[in-house]
Amino acid sequence: MSDTAIDRSRLTVSDEVAIQILGMNKWYGAFHVLRDINLTINKGERIVVCGPSGSGKSTLIRCINRLEEHQSGKIVVDGIELTNDLKHIDQVRSEVGMVFQHFNLFPHLTILENCTLAPIWVRKVPKKEAVETAMYYLEKVKIPEQANKYPGQLSGGQQQRVAIARSLCMRPNIMLFDEPTSALDPEMIKEVLDTMIQLAEEGMTMICVTHEMGFARQVANRVIFMDQGQIVEQNEPEAFFNNPRSDRTRLFLSQILGH
Amino acid sequence: MSGTHAHSAAFVRDRMIPQEPPPDRSIGALGWLRQNLFSSWLNAALTLVSLALIGALLAAVLPWVVHSSWTANSLSECREQIKAAYGPEESGACWAVIRERWSQLIFGFYPSEIYWRPILAFGTALGGLAPVLFPGVPRRALYLTAAAPFLVPWLLWGGTVWLPVAVAFGFVLGYAGFRVVAPWAGGILGAIAAGLVPVLWWLLLAGKAAGGLQEILPLGIEPVSSRNFGGFMLSITIGLTAITLSLPIGILLALGRQSRMFIVKVICVGVIEFVRGVPLITLLFVAWLLLNYFMPPNTNFDIILRVIIMVTLFASAYVAEVIRGGLAALPRGQYEAADALGLDYWKAQRLIVMPQALKISIPGIVSTFIGVFKDTTLVSIIGLLDPVGFSNSIRADVNWNGIVWELYGFIALMFFIFCFSMSRYSMYLERRLRTGHR
Ligand SMILES: Nc1ncnc2c1ncn2[C@@H]1O[C@H](COP(=O)(O)OP(=O)(O)OP(=O)(O)O)[C@@H](O)[C@H]1O
Ligand SMILES: [Mg+2]
């Protein structure tokens, strides 16, 4: 998809564990949406999660920062177990950044205010420092000149890059992406993917729900395929795309790559 | 299209066109008239019919307004003066009643030599509201905002200066209670202490403390009883207090209604639905007759205070529902983004949710406020002398028996000025808060 040359040798994975999910189950009412999820993710890994609509991909990554509550099993993020303890939840949330399909920028605040709000109010960073950090990351996603505009005045691609910068301003160790490019016009997808590739090169632990298979081949070190709330297959991207082992995976791949 | 070379497909402009004024038809007064009043035959016809109607109305009313008497001392004298001046068939307005009674219509029976006190109180209240309403006002004015709730009632009712000081001290106690309890008992118990300590102080000790201090160091101004309050001063006292208090209470009720804590939710829904389901006039009768039964014996609970409590409760329930509408209009993604960034509940509400929900709710909130301000006229039914109550007693006067239009016209005009300014303010606020096109 993206033609930015990337040097895979720079993508290193540490052997420290970032996220550990053990025997996790989740229900929406009576509907068993996630079933016996076991997943260990090390620091520096770039995981792409794919699967048909309704398979529970969003629910899975939303459990990692507790936007959704799991009912059984264990989730440990950066050494902190997610329980009902609000302190732990807040701690995890300030370590884990999230980027949404529909950007979810705060429309009543300027781009700069969007980026400085959480550092100032959650991390208690002095305002001046927060502004400097925000400008640093806005520069990085290549839109420092928009800092004083409101989200409604930006294009979709620009908004999504602001959303990424806003998460980065909290200096997270882990980034979650839930279909970050699927609400974008084709010509804007590349600018967002380039930003994500850059992040990967800097060693960020990333979990991306996406259907951008080019991105998966280039950046991911592991692709996870989900169906009906279960992890059906996971493998390195080359093997995953060239030799899918399960029939469901083959069917899915033929549908999204086929035509 | 000047400058195009028709004979070849390739094109290069050889002469730039300078700016030119638009054609006369689209600018200036004439252009405006053409666009807005005579844009089509139908529009032109409507314009002419409306002009005719407005003309007829003015022709009927203006002579009455202008052929008036300002000097008479009774209605019959008015009529004689008008007949003498404009002819026996003319009828005109008797504005003399306003000249004679305007001070009562505005201040009620408040002692005239201390009219400066309600005027200063009104000024203080406006000064306290200014930094909240307009961002341009220097932030230092917020001190006045903090002092106004104690200063204004003291100026109005007078008495010892120690009472407002003792009441204000309750807030200090509440804060201290929170700081002492919260570190070892957690935020919820801290909040309970912050609420309970000041209430106990106000109910049991504040009055005695103020009395004691007054004996040691007598400082005060002449007290004025609630019985002497009346006119627009009364409407504004009730209306302004209810309006300023109902916004924060309404916000809390709206949030409580969405709370995941069952008890909180049930209480908030109960209050909102009960208050909305009952006419304001019933609440006022409750305030008038019943509320005293619930108070400890021998506490003389001021009637105006009781009315203010009821009107505030009434306004809060409506404001809460308007805000609930604003909350419902907010996309779920906003809450999720706030959560994902690690903002806790109150920070998310304060920084993300409320600014947007309130912005959406501005027209509804201001409508509620305007309605509440006008509803303060209902207190005339329980015997308080607001402008409408006063106009009844003026009409009962032998001299002014039979006067109607002039009094009600004056009252309507005054209410219109207040309500229209609120409405204009809300439009200003909407314009100021408009960000981007979403
Ligand atoms: N709040 C909810 N309450 C009840 N059911 C839900 C809720 N959210 C999602 N579901 C259901 O759970 C299942 C998994 O949803 P999820 O959003 O995780 O799927 P997904 O894999 O992200 O799909 P998509 O590719 O369409 O985003 C779906 O069947 C969905 O209908
Ligand atoms: Mg999804």
XYZ file of C-alpha atoms in Angstrom, chain A residues 25-228:
204
model
C -14.012 -14.117 27.920
C -16.493 -11.361 27.349
C -20.235 -11.279 26.912
C -22.600 -8.546 25.736
C -25.647 -9.599 27.730
C -26.096 -13.223 26.670
C -23.964 -12.862 23.534
C -20.519 -14.454 23.933
C -18.489 -11.958 21.939
C -14.923 -12.930 22.951
C -14.155 -16.569 23.686
C -11.084 -17.816 25.514
C -8.605 -15.260 24.224
C -4.943 -16.021 24.986
C -2.425 -13.529 23.694
C 0.999 -12.350 24.778
C 2.452 -9.244 23.167
C 6.036 -8.183 23.747
C 7.378 -4.657 23.783
C 8.044 -3.345 20.277
C 5.696 -5.785 18.540
C 3.467 -4.555 15.724
C 0.351 -6.690 15.649
C -2.279 -6.440 12.933
C -5.692 -7.836 13.818
C -8.034 -8.692 10.962
C -11.204 -10.670 10.479
C -14.755 -10.336 9.193
C -17.117 -7.668 10.462
C -18.589 -8.501 13.839
C -15.813 -10.920 14.736
C -14.904 -8.985 17.896
C -11.726 -7.178 16.793
C -12.793 -3.814 18.192
C -14.066 -5.402 21.361
C -10.734 -7.148 21.882
C -8.591 -4.033 21.663
C -11.112 -2.000 23.635
C -10.719 -4.500 26.466
C -7.020 -3.663 26.599
C -7.705 -0.116 27.826
C -10.880 -1.120 29.577
C -13.288 0.783 27.349
C -15.039 -2.576 27.614
C -15.026 -4.731 30.704
C -14.159 -8.427 30.425
C -16.036 -10.926 32.591
C -13.493 -13.692 33.059
C -9.803 -14.310 32.563
C -6.950 -11.938 33.055
C -5.553 -8.917 31.238
C -2.217 -7.503 32.369
C -0.925 -4.341 30.696
C 2.581 -3.143 31.472
C 2.534 -5.172 34.662
C -0.785 -3.730 35.829
C -3.745 -6.085 36.008
C -7.077 -4.671 34.841
C -9.614 -5.126 37.595
C -12.420 -2.960 38.905
C -9.840 -0.830 40.688
C -10.268 2.631 39.166
C -6.672 3.565 39.996
C -5.336 0.714 37.880
C -7.685 1.560 35.045
C -6.592 5.204 34.998
C -2.958 4.116 35.180
C -3.344 1.754 32.226
C -5.253 4.345 30.233
C -2.532 6.903 30.612
C 0.033 4.332 29.370
C -2.028 3.157 26.407
C -2.954 5.476 23.533
C -5.935 4.806 21.299
C -6.863 6.008 17.827
C -10.440 5.564 16.650
C -12.041 5.050 13.285
C -13.932 8.335 13.542
C -11.030 10.308 15.082
C -13.140 11.483 18.049
C -11.335 14.784 18.311
C -12.943 17.272 20.691
C -14.720 19.690 18.356
C -14.961 22.518 20.889
C -11.182 22.692 21.370
C -8.454 23.766 18.968
C -5.980 21.208 17.634
C -3.399 22.407 20.136
C -5.873 22.253 23.036
C -6.885 18.746 21.953
C -3.253 17.730 22.294
C -2.460 19.492 25.570
C -5.670 18.682 27.479
C -4.810 15.230 28.785
C -1.130 15.938 29.585
C -2.174 19.003 31.601
C -5.126 17.451 33.425
C -4.034 13.829 33.770
C -0.253 13.981 33.817
C -0.160 17.432 35.503
C 2.449 18.664 33.042
C 2.974 22.463 33.194
C 1.128 24.196 30.370
C 4.241 25.525 28.661
C 5.833 22.103 28.534
C 2.592 20.516 27.305
C 2.419 23.035 24.455
C 6.024 22.276 23.496
C 5.356 18.534 23.480
C 2.177 19.040 21.470
C 3.982 21.146 18.871
C 6.727 18.514 18.675
C 4.245 15.764 17.843
C 2.156 17.966 15.549
C 5.354 18.649 13.651
C 5.987 14.946 13.538
C 2.605 14.225 11.969
C 3.320 17.202 9.681
C 0.537 19.610 10.610
C 2.073 22.155 13.028
C 0.536 24.996 10.982
C -3.000 23.830 11.858
C -2.448 24.081 15.616
C -4.890 26.913 16.188
C -7.681 25.652 13.967
C -10.646 23.630 15.142
C -11.066 19.959 14.147
C -14.083 20.823 11.988
C -11.810 22.875 9.730
C -9.450 19.983 8.907
C -9.645 17.183 6.341
C -10.242 13.623 7.527
C -6.619 12.597 7.067
C -5.418 15.637 8.961
C -7.887 14.943 11.773
C -6.678 11.379 12.090
C -3.069 12.535 12.260
C -4.051 14.999 14.979
C -5.712 12.121 16.825
C -2.453 10.180 16.646
C -0.481 13.191 17.877
C -3.000 13.691 20.693
C -2.398 10.137 21.901
C 1.368 10.465 21.578
C 1.369 13.596 23.741
C 0.587 11.322 26.699
C 3.849 9.488 25.865
C 2.196 6.063 25.816
C 4.128 2.799 25.712
C 1.443 1.061 23.686
C -0.781 2.324 20.880
C -4.103 0.805 19.851
C -5.555 1.577 16.425
C -9.150 0.645 15.597
C -9.533 0.830 11.817
C -7.768 4.192 11.660
C -8.040 4.529 7.888
C -11.435 3.060 7.070
C -13.306 6.373 7.346
C -10.829 8.074 5.007
C -10.789 8.813 1.295
C -8.114 6.796 -0.553
C -5.767 9.735 -1.063
C -5.681 10.388 2.682
C -5.048 6.804 3.746
C -1.383 6.998 2.793
C -0.602 10.033 4.940
C -2.036 8.276 8.004
C -0.279 4.971 7.264
C 3.025 6.794 6.788
C 2.622 8.301 10.227
C 1.978 4.844 11.667
C 4.985 3.359 9.884
C 7.158 6.095 11.323
C 5.846 5.204 14.790
C 6.648 1.533 14.248
C 10.185 2.394 13.263
C 10.622 4.199 16.540
C 9.847 1.017 18.415
C 6.278 1.674 19.541
C 4.278 -1.365 20.588
C 1.270 -1.255 18.266
C -1.920 -3.209 17.867
C -3.841 -2.260 14.733
C -7.208 -3.460 13.635
C -7.024 -2.784 9.913
C -7.796 -4.152 6.502
C -4.737 -2.497 4.947
C -2.933 -5.687 4.043
C -0.033 -3.792 2.445
C 0.578 -2.159 5.794
C 0.376 -5.555 7.497
C 2.977 -7.093 5.180
C 5.317 -4.139 5.538
C 5.135 -3.329 9.204
C 3.546 -6.106 11.230
C 5.592 -8.824 12.837
C 2.471 -10.834 13.545
C -0.985 -10.972 11.992
C -3.912 -12.215 14.010
C -7.044 -13.462 12.326
C -10.260 -13.466 14.354
C -13.633 -14.980 13.645
C -16.686 -15.407 15.856
